[in-house]
Amino acid sequence: MRFLNIQKVKRWLGNGPMQKGYNTEYEIVLTEKGEAWEKVLRCKRKELEDLRDRIDEILNSDTTAEKLDLSSQQGEVIDQHMETDPLCQECKFRLTKECASCLFIMQSPLERKLFVELKKEGIYFKPQYPLGYDGKKAYINEDEDKSTRYKKVLTIVDFYIEYNQMMLCVYTDGHTYHERTEDQATRDKNIDRKLQDLGYKVFRFTGKEVNERMSKVIDDIKAAIEKAKNRSSSARW
């Protein structure tokens, strides 16, 4: 890995009638990690400006895939979303690593909406977090057959938030308990009960809540975090 460092160098020329005091140059130092050598170049401001313009020209010509270090196919997916997806139009995370995570990790438009809002609020979370039946993080072997890959996984949490002793599992279900099939409702209730027995707090937000009352969704999550903060402060005293 190469490292590039640039610094300003001033050299005193004297203050005679034909001299201008200081001469300013720019020193560019190139080093290689693990190597003893370094390459030092000195240039004038105009040369440095030309180099800057050339760097800008090259970087601005990068494709989305090159900018985000993704496959060309993933880059094309992002470009398409930038053009047609309303959620992407004014998003502050456009063409960033968060943008890639939003599109390729989150599983639904509802999850993506909450992903963006949590990021905007600076709330740290782990997306698509697998939990095992023992309450610990489960590890999924993608090379394993799909029929057995998830046998040790209790649930994959949409957003896992941990603060001090609080462990919060947030789901965006897209429907209420009443709108689910009986099997879905029973399964989710069993998961919630098991998580609570293991010491987890569970929030499930419907599509209506995410789409129409996002501020309350965020307030509920922030309130849980604030409660954990206050509990921690009280414990210290």
mmCIF file of C-alpha atoms in Angstrom:
data_model
loop_
_atom_site.group_PDB
_atom_site.id
_atom_site.type_symbol
_atom_site.label_atom_id
_atom_site.label_comp_id
_atom_site.label_asym_id
_atom_site.label_seq_id
_atom_site.Cartn_x
_atom_site.Cartn_y
_atom_site.Cartn_z
ATOM 1 C CA MET A 1 0.000 0.000 0.000
ATOM 2 C CA ARG A 2 1.358 3.389 -0.971
ATOM 3 C CA PHE A 3 1.010 6.581 1.035
ATOM 4 C CA LEU A 4 1.123 10.094 -0.361
ATOM 5 C CA ASN A 5 1.845 13.114 1.799
ATOM 6 C CA ILE A 6 1.922 16.736 0.650
ATOM 7 C CA GLN A 7 3.240 19.652 2.650
ATOM 8 C CA LYS A 8 4.134 23.279 2.093
ATOM 9 C CA VAL A 9 7.837 24.163 2.295
ATOM 10 C CA LYS A 10 9.068 27.738 2.765
ATOM 11 C CA ARG A 11 12.680 28.632 2.141
ATOM 12 C CA TRP A 12 14.181 31.934 3.313
ATOM 13 C CA LEU A 13 15.868 33.817 0.472
ATOM 14 C CA GLY A 14 16.924 36.884 2.384
ATOM 15 C CA ASN A 15 15.470 40.374 2.308
ATOM 16 C CA GLY A 16 17.703 42.205 -0.128
ATOM 17 C CA PRO A 17 16.336 44.683 -2.714
ATOM 18 C CA MET A 18 16.061 41.981 -5.410
ATOM 19 C CA GLN A 19 14.822 39.219 -3.121
ATOM 20 C CA LYS A 20 11.272 38.400 -2.031
ATOM 21 C CA GLY A 21 11.864 36.954 1.430
ATOM 22 C CA TYR A 22 10.391 33.436 1.308
ATOM 23 C CA ASN A 23 10.173 31.041 -1.601
ATOM 24 C CA THR A 24 7.205 28.660 -1.322
ATOM 25 C CA GLU A 25 7.252 25.171 -2.791
ATOM 26 C CA TYR A 26 5.169 22.036 -2.242
ATOM 27 C CA GLU A 27 6.795 18.783 -1.262
ATOM 28 C CA ILE A 28 5.179 15.506 -2.316
ATOM 29 C CA VAL A 29 6.431 12.419 -0.469
ATOM 30 C CA LEU A 30 5.550 8.937 -1.702
ATOM 31 C CA THR A 31 6.249 5.961 0.575
ATOM 32 C CA GLU A 32 5.495 2.237 0.431
ATOM 33 C CA LYS A 33 4.221 0.441 3.533
ATOM 34 C CA GLY A 34 6.868 -1.913 4.876
ATOM 35 C CA GLU A 35 9.592 -0.425 2.652
ATOM 36 C CA ALA A 36 12.453 1.856 3.692
ATOM 37 C CA TRP A 37 12.497 3.996 0.565
ATOM 38 C CA GLU A 38 10.603 7.205 -0.157
ATOM 39 C CA LYS A 39 10.302 9.379 -3.236
ATOM 40 C CA VAL A 40 10.350 13.150 -2.714
ATOM 41 C CA LEU A 41 9.228 15.638 -5.356
ATOM 42 C CA ARG A 42 9.063 19.416 -5.113
ATOM 43 C CA CYS A 43 6.856 21.583 -7.272
ATOM 44 C CA LYS A 44 5.365 25.051 -7.611
ATOM 45 C CA ARG A 45 1.746 25.920 -6.851
ATOM 46 C CA LYS A 46 0.734 25.842 -10.534
ATOM 47 C CA GLU A 47 2.068 22.303 -10.908
ATOM 48 C CA LEU A 48 0.202 21.212 -7.791
ATOM 49 C CA GLU A 49 -3.011 22.790 -9.112
ATOM 50 C CA ASP A 50 -2.564 20.928 -12.401
ATOM 51 C CA LEU A 51 -2.133 17.681 -10.460
ATOM 52 C CA ARG A 52 -5.274 18.425 -8.425
ATOM 53 C CA ASP A 53 -7.287 19.090 -11.578
ATOM 54 C CA ARG A 54 -6.072 15.851 -13.123
ATOM 55 C CA ILE A 55 -6.980 13.888 -9.973
ATOM 56 C CA ASP A 56 -10.462 15.470 -9.974
ATOM 57 C CA GLU A 57 -10.870 14.605 -13.640
ATOM 58 C CA ILE A 58 -9.983 10.956 -13.045
ATOM 59 C CA LEU A 59 -12.127 10.595 -9.909
ATOM 60 C CA ASN A 60 -15.124 12.258 -11.545
ATOM 61 C CA SER A 61 -14.916 9.763 -14.398
ATOM 62 C CA ASP A 62 -15.335 6.812 -12.012
ATOM 63 C CA THR A 63 -18.480 4.751 -12.330
ATOM 64 C CA THR A 64 -20.715 4.177 -9.310
ATOM 65 C CA ALA A 65 -19.268 0.673 -8.989
ATOM 66 C CA GLU A 66 -15.723 2.078 -8.919
ATOM 67 C CA LYS A 67 -16.592 4.806 -6.410
ATOM 68 C CA LEU A 68 -18.164 2.354 -3.963
ATOM 69 C CA ASP A 69 -15.916 -0.636 -4.698
ATOM 70 C CA LEU A 70 -18.824 -2.764 -5.920
ATOM 71 C CA SER A 71 -19.429 -5.100 -8.825
ATOM 72 C CA SER A 72 -20.518 -3.481 -12.087
ATOM 73 C CA GLN A 73 -23.919 -5.149 -11.726
ATOM 74 C CA GLN A 74 -24.419 -3.647 -8.255
ATOM 75 C CA GLY A 75 -23.333 -0.266 -9.579
ATOM 76 C CA GLU A 76 -25.966 -0.457 -12.300
ATOM 77 C CA VAL A 77 -28.633 -1.332 -9.716
ATOM 78 C CA ILE A 78 -27.700 1.748 -7.675
ATOM 79 C CA ASP A 79 -27.718 3.977 -10.777
ATOM 80 C CA GLN A 80 -31.204 2.767 -11.637
ATOM 81 C CA HIS A 81 -32.460 3.480 -8.120
ATOM 82 C CA MET A 82 -30.905 6.955 -8.233
ATOM 83 C CA GLU A 83 -33.006 7.701 -11.309
ATOM 84 C CA THR A 84 -36.327 6.084 -10.420
ATOM 85 C CA ASP A 85 -36.579 5.414 -6.672
ATOM 86 C CA PRO A 86 -38.304 8.258 -4.749
ATOM 87 C CA LEU A 87 -36.497 7.261 -1.547
ATOM 88 C CA CYS A 88 -33.155 7.897 -3.259
ATOM 89 C CA GLN A 89 -33.954 11.245 -4.864
ATOM 90 C CA GLU A 90 -33.185 13.523 -1.915
ATOM 91 C CA CYS A 91 -31.367 11.030 0.297
ATOM 92 C CA LYS A 92 -28.350 12.475 2.101
ATOM 93 C CA PHE A 93 -26.570 9.128 1.760
ATOM 94 C CA ARG A 94 -26.680 9.003 -2.052
ATOM 95 C CA LEU A 95 -23.716 7.167 -3.564
ATOM 96 C CA THR A 96 -22.100 6.331 -0.221
ATOM 97 C CA LYS A 97 -21.383 3.063 1.574
ATOM 98 C CA GLU A 98 -24.650 3.595 3.463
ATOM 99 C CA CYS A 99 -26.439 3.765 0.118
ATOM 100 C CA ALA A 100 -25.056 0.350 -0.855
ATOM 101 C CA SER A 101 -26.004 -1.133 2.527
ATOM 102 C CA CYS A 102 -29.523 0.252 2.228
ATOM 103 C CA LEU A 103 -30.067 -1.317 -1.186
ATOM 104 C CA PHE A 104 -28.251 -4.629 -0.802
ATOM 105 C CA ILE A 105 -28.660 -5.553 2.875
ATOM 106 C CA MET A 106 -32.144 -4.358 3.735
ATOM 107 C CA GLN A 107 -34.931 -6.659 2.603
ATOM 108 C CA SER A 108 -37.878 -4.353 1.896
ATOM 109 C CA PRO A 109 -38.815 -0.721 1.151
ATOM 110 C CA LEU A 110 -40.061 -0.368 4.740
ATOM 111 C CA GLU A 111 -36.718 -1.505 6.119
ATOM 112 C CA ARG A 112 -34.941 0.911 3.796
ATOM 113 C CA LYS A 113 -37.056 3.831 5.001
ATOM 114 C CA LEU A 114 -36.270 3.098 8.625
ATOM 115 C CA PHE A 115 -32.606 2.466 7.763
ATOM 116 C CA VAL A 116 -32.288 5.986 6.345
ATOM 117 C CA GLU A 117 -34.052 7.632 9.296
ATOM 118 C CA LEU A 118 -31.951 5.807 11.892
ATOM 119 C CA LYS A 119 -28.801 6.840 10.035
ATOM 120 C CA LYS A 120 -29.970 10.458 9.926
ATOM 121 C CA GLU A 121 -30.554 10.378 13.689
ATOM 122 C CA GLY A 122 -27.088 8.926 14.302
ATOM 123 C CA ILE A 123 -28.523 5.825 15.977
ATOM 124 C CA TYR A 124 -26.083 2.934 15.733
ATOM 125 C CA PHE A 125 -27.593 -0.407 14.758
ATOM 126 C CA LYS A 126 -26.700 -3.722 13.189
ATOM 127 C CA PRO A 127 -28.928 -4.595 10.217
ATOM 128 C CA GLN A 128 -30.188 -8.106 9.466
ATOM 129 C CA TYR A 129 -28.701 -9.425 12.705
ATOM 130 C CA PRO A 130 -29.078 -13.210 13.234
ATOM 131 C CA LEU A 131 -29.846 -14.433 16.748
ATOM 132 C CA GLY A 132 -29.705 -18.057 17.822
ATOM 133 C CA TYR A 133 -31.977 -19.935 20.198
ATOM 134 C CA ASP A 134 -29.408 -19.367 22.958
ATOM 135 C CA GLY A 135 -29.769 -15.592 22.608
ATOM 136 C CA LYS A 136 -26.326 -15.136 21.085
ATOM 137 C CA LYS A 137 -25.364 -14.026 17.611
ATOM 138 C CA ALA A 138 -25.857 -16.867 15.152
ATOM 139 C CA TYR A 139 -23.384 -17.469 12.351
ATOM 140 C CA ILE A 140 -24.809 -18.448 8.990
ATOM 141 C CA ASN A 141 -22.698 -20.544 6.643
ATOM 142 C CA GLU A 142 -23.702 -19.415 3.160
ATOM 143 C CA ASP A 143 -22.040 -22.507 1.675
ATOM 144 C CA GLU A 144 -24.352 -24.781 3.624
ATOM 145 C CA ASP A 145 -27.518 -26.180 2.073
ATOM 146 C CA LYS A 146 -30.489 -23.832 2.490
ATOM 147 C CA SER A 147 -32.493 -26.548 4.212
ATOM 148 C CA THR A 148 -30.050 -26.615 7.144
ATOM 149 C CA ARG A 149 -28.388 -23.194 6.921
ATOM 150 C CA TYR A 150 -30.777 -21.545 9.367
ATOM 151 C CA LYS A 151 -31.479 -24.425 11.737
ATOM 152 C CA LYS A 152 -29.689 -22.687 14.631
ATOM 153 C CA VAL A 153 -31.214 -19.274 13.882
ATOM 154 C CA LEU A 154 -34.157 -18.133 15.990
ATOM 155 C CA THR A 155 -34.666 -14.906 14.079
ATOM 156 C CA ILE A 156 -32.949 -12.382 11.847
ATOM 157 C CA VAL A 157 -33.571 -8.987 13.411
ATOM 158 C CA ASP A 158 -34.184 -6.143 10.969
ATOM 159 C CA PHE A 159 -32.379 -3.653 13.236
ATOM 160 C CA TYR A 160 -30.494 -4.713 16.353
ATOM 161 C CA ILE A 161 -29.677 -1.889 18.774
ATOM 162 C CA GLU A 162 -27.601 -2.386 21.893
ATOM 163 C CA TYR A 163 -26.976 0.245 24.537
ATOM 164 C CA ASN A 164 -25.415 -0.650 27.883
ATOM 165 C CA GLN A 165 -27.602 -3.500 29.164
ATOM 166 C CA MET A 166 -30.459 -2.846 26.732
ATOM 167 C CA MET A 167 -30.814 -5.194 23.768
ATOM 168 C CA LEU A 168 -33.474 -3.974 21.360
ATOM 169 C CA CYS A 169 -34.814 -5.928 18.381
ATOM 170 C CA VAL A 170 -36.666 -3.746 15.870
ATOM 171 C CA TYR A 171 -38.801 -5.216 13.095
ATOM 172 C CA THR A 172 -40.697 -3.537 10.265
ATOM 173 C CA ASP A 173 -43.341 -6.133 9.515
ATOM 174 C CA GLY A 174 -45.439 -4.283 7.008
ATOM 175 C CA HIS A 175 -48.676 -5.510 8.598
ATOM 176 C CA THR A 176 -50.406 -5.757 11.949
ATOM 177 C CA TYR A 177 -50.938 -8.939 13.879
ATOM 178 C CA HIS A 178 -54.538 -8.952 12.585
ATOM 179 C CA GLU A 179 -53.389 -8.792 8.948
ATOM 180 C CA ARG A 180 -51.062 -11.767 9.222
ATOM 181 C CA THR A 181 -51.999 -15.338 8.630
ATOM 182 C CA GLU A 182 -52.580 -17.358 11.757
ATOM 183 C CA ASP A 183 -49.278 -19.177 11.247
ATOM 184 C CA GLN A 184 -47.363 -15.895 10.794
ATOM 185 C CA ALA A 185 -48.922 -14.341 13.872
ATOM 186 C CA THR A 186 -48.213 -17.417 15.991
ATOM 187 C CA ARG A 187 -44.637 -17.632 14.772
ATOM 188 C CA ASP A 188 -43.939 -13.947 15.470
ATOM 189 C CA LYS A 189 -45.531 -14.122 18.914
ATOM 190 C CA ASN A 190 -43.417 -17.151 19.770
ATOM 191 C CA ILE A 191 -40.268 -15.374 18.595
ATOM 192 C CA ASP A 192 -41.153 -12.270 20.607
ATOM 193 C CA ARG A 193 -41.827 -14.348 23.710
ATOM 194 C CA LYS A 194 -38.540 -16.231 23.344
ATOM 195 C CA LEU A 195 -36.585 -13.003 22.810
ATOM 196 C CA GLN A 196 -38.169 -11.425 25.872
ATOM 197 C CA ASP A 197 -37.346 -14.519 27.933
ATOM 198 C CA LEU A 198 -33.728 -14.088 26.806
ATOM 199 C CA GLY A 199 -33.701 -10.456 27.981
ATOM 200 C CA TYR A 200 -34.397 -8.684 24.690
ATOM 201 C CA LYS A 201 -36.819 -5.828 24.139
ATOM 202 C CA VAL A 202 -38.894 -6.131 20.956
ATOM 203 C CA PHE A 203 -40.466 -3.412 18.804
ATOM 204 C CA ARG A 204 -42.565 -4.340 15.777
ATOM 205 C CA PHE A 205 -43.705 -1.472 13.558
ATOM 206 C CA THR A 206 -46.371 -1.835 10.884
ATOM 207 C CA GLY A 207 -46.194 -0.435 7.379
ATOM 208 C CA LYS A 208 -48.699 2.255 8.334
ATOM 209 C CA GLU A 209 -46.506 3.364 11.230
ATOM 210 C CA VAL A 210 -43.354 3.481 9.110
ATOM 211 C CA ASN A 211 -45.036 5.249 6.197
ATOM 212 C CA GLU A 212 -47.244 7.687 8.095
ATOM 213 C CA ARG A 213 -45.832 8.067 11.608
ATOM 214 C CA MET A 214 -42.093 7.732 11.174
ATOM 215 C CA SER A 215 -41.389 10.466 13.732
ATOM 216 C CA LYS A 216 -43.172 8.421 16.411
ATOM 217 C CA VAL A 217 -41.278 5.284 15.371
ATOM 218 C CA ILE A 218 -37.992 7.137 15.844
ATOM 219 C CA ASP A 219 -39.198 8.695 19.108
ATOM 220 C CA ASP A 220 -40.069 5.249 20.494
ATOM 221 C CA ILE A 221 -36.616 3.915 19.631
ATOM 222 C CA LYS A 222 -34.872 6.986 21.038
ATOM 223 C CA ALA A 223 -36.964 6.757 24.216
ATOM 224 C CA ALA A 224 -35.800 3.174 24.750
ATOM 225 C CA ILE A 225 -32.180 4.259 24.299
ATOM 226 C CA GLU A 226 -32.657 7.229 26.636
ATOM 227 C CA LYS A 227 -34.191 4.964 29.261
ATOM 228 C CA ALA A 228 -31.142 2.699 29.027
ATOM 229 C CA LYS A 229 -28.880 5.750 29.421
ATOM 230 C CA ASN A 230 -30.731 6.912 32.527
ATOM 231 C CA ARG A 231 -30.652 3.429 34.010
ATOM 232 C CA SER A 232 -26.896 3.313 33.450
ATOM 233 C CA SER A 233 -26.403 6.742 35.068
ATOM 234 C CA SER A 234 -28.484 5.734 38.098
ATOM 235 C CA ALA A 235 -26.474 2.538 38.501
ATOM 236 C CA ARG A 236 -23.211 4.519 38.618
ATOM 237 C CA TRP A 237 -24.526 6.707 41.427
#
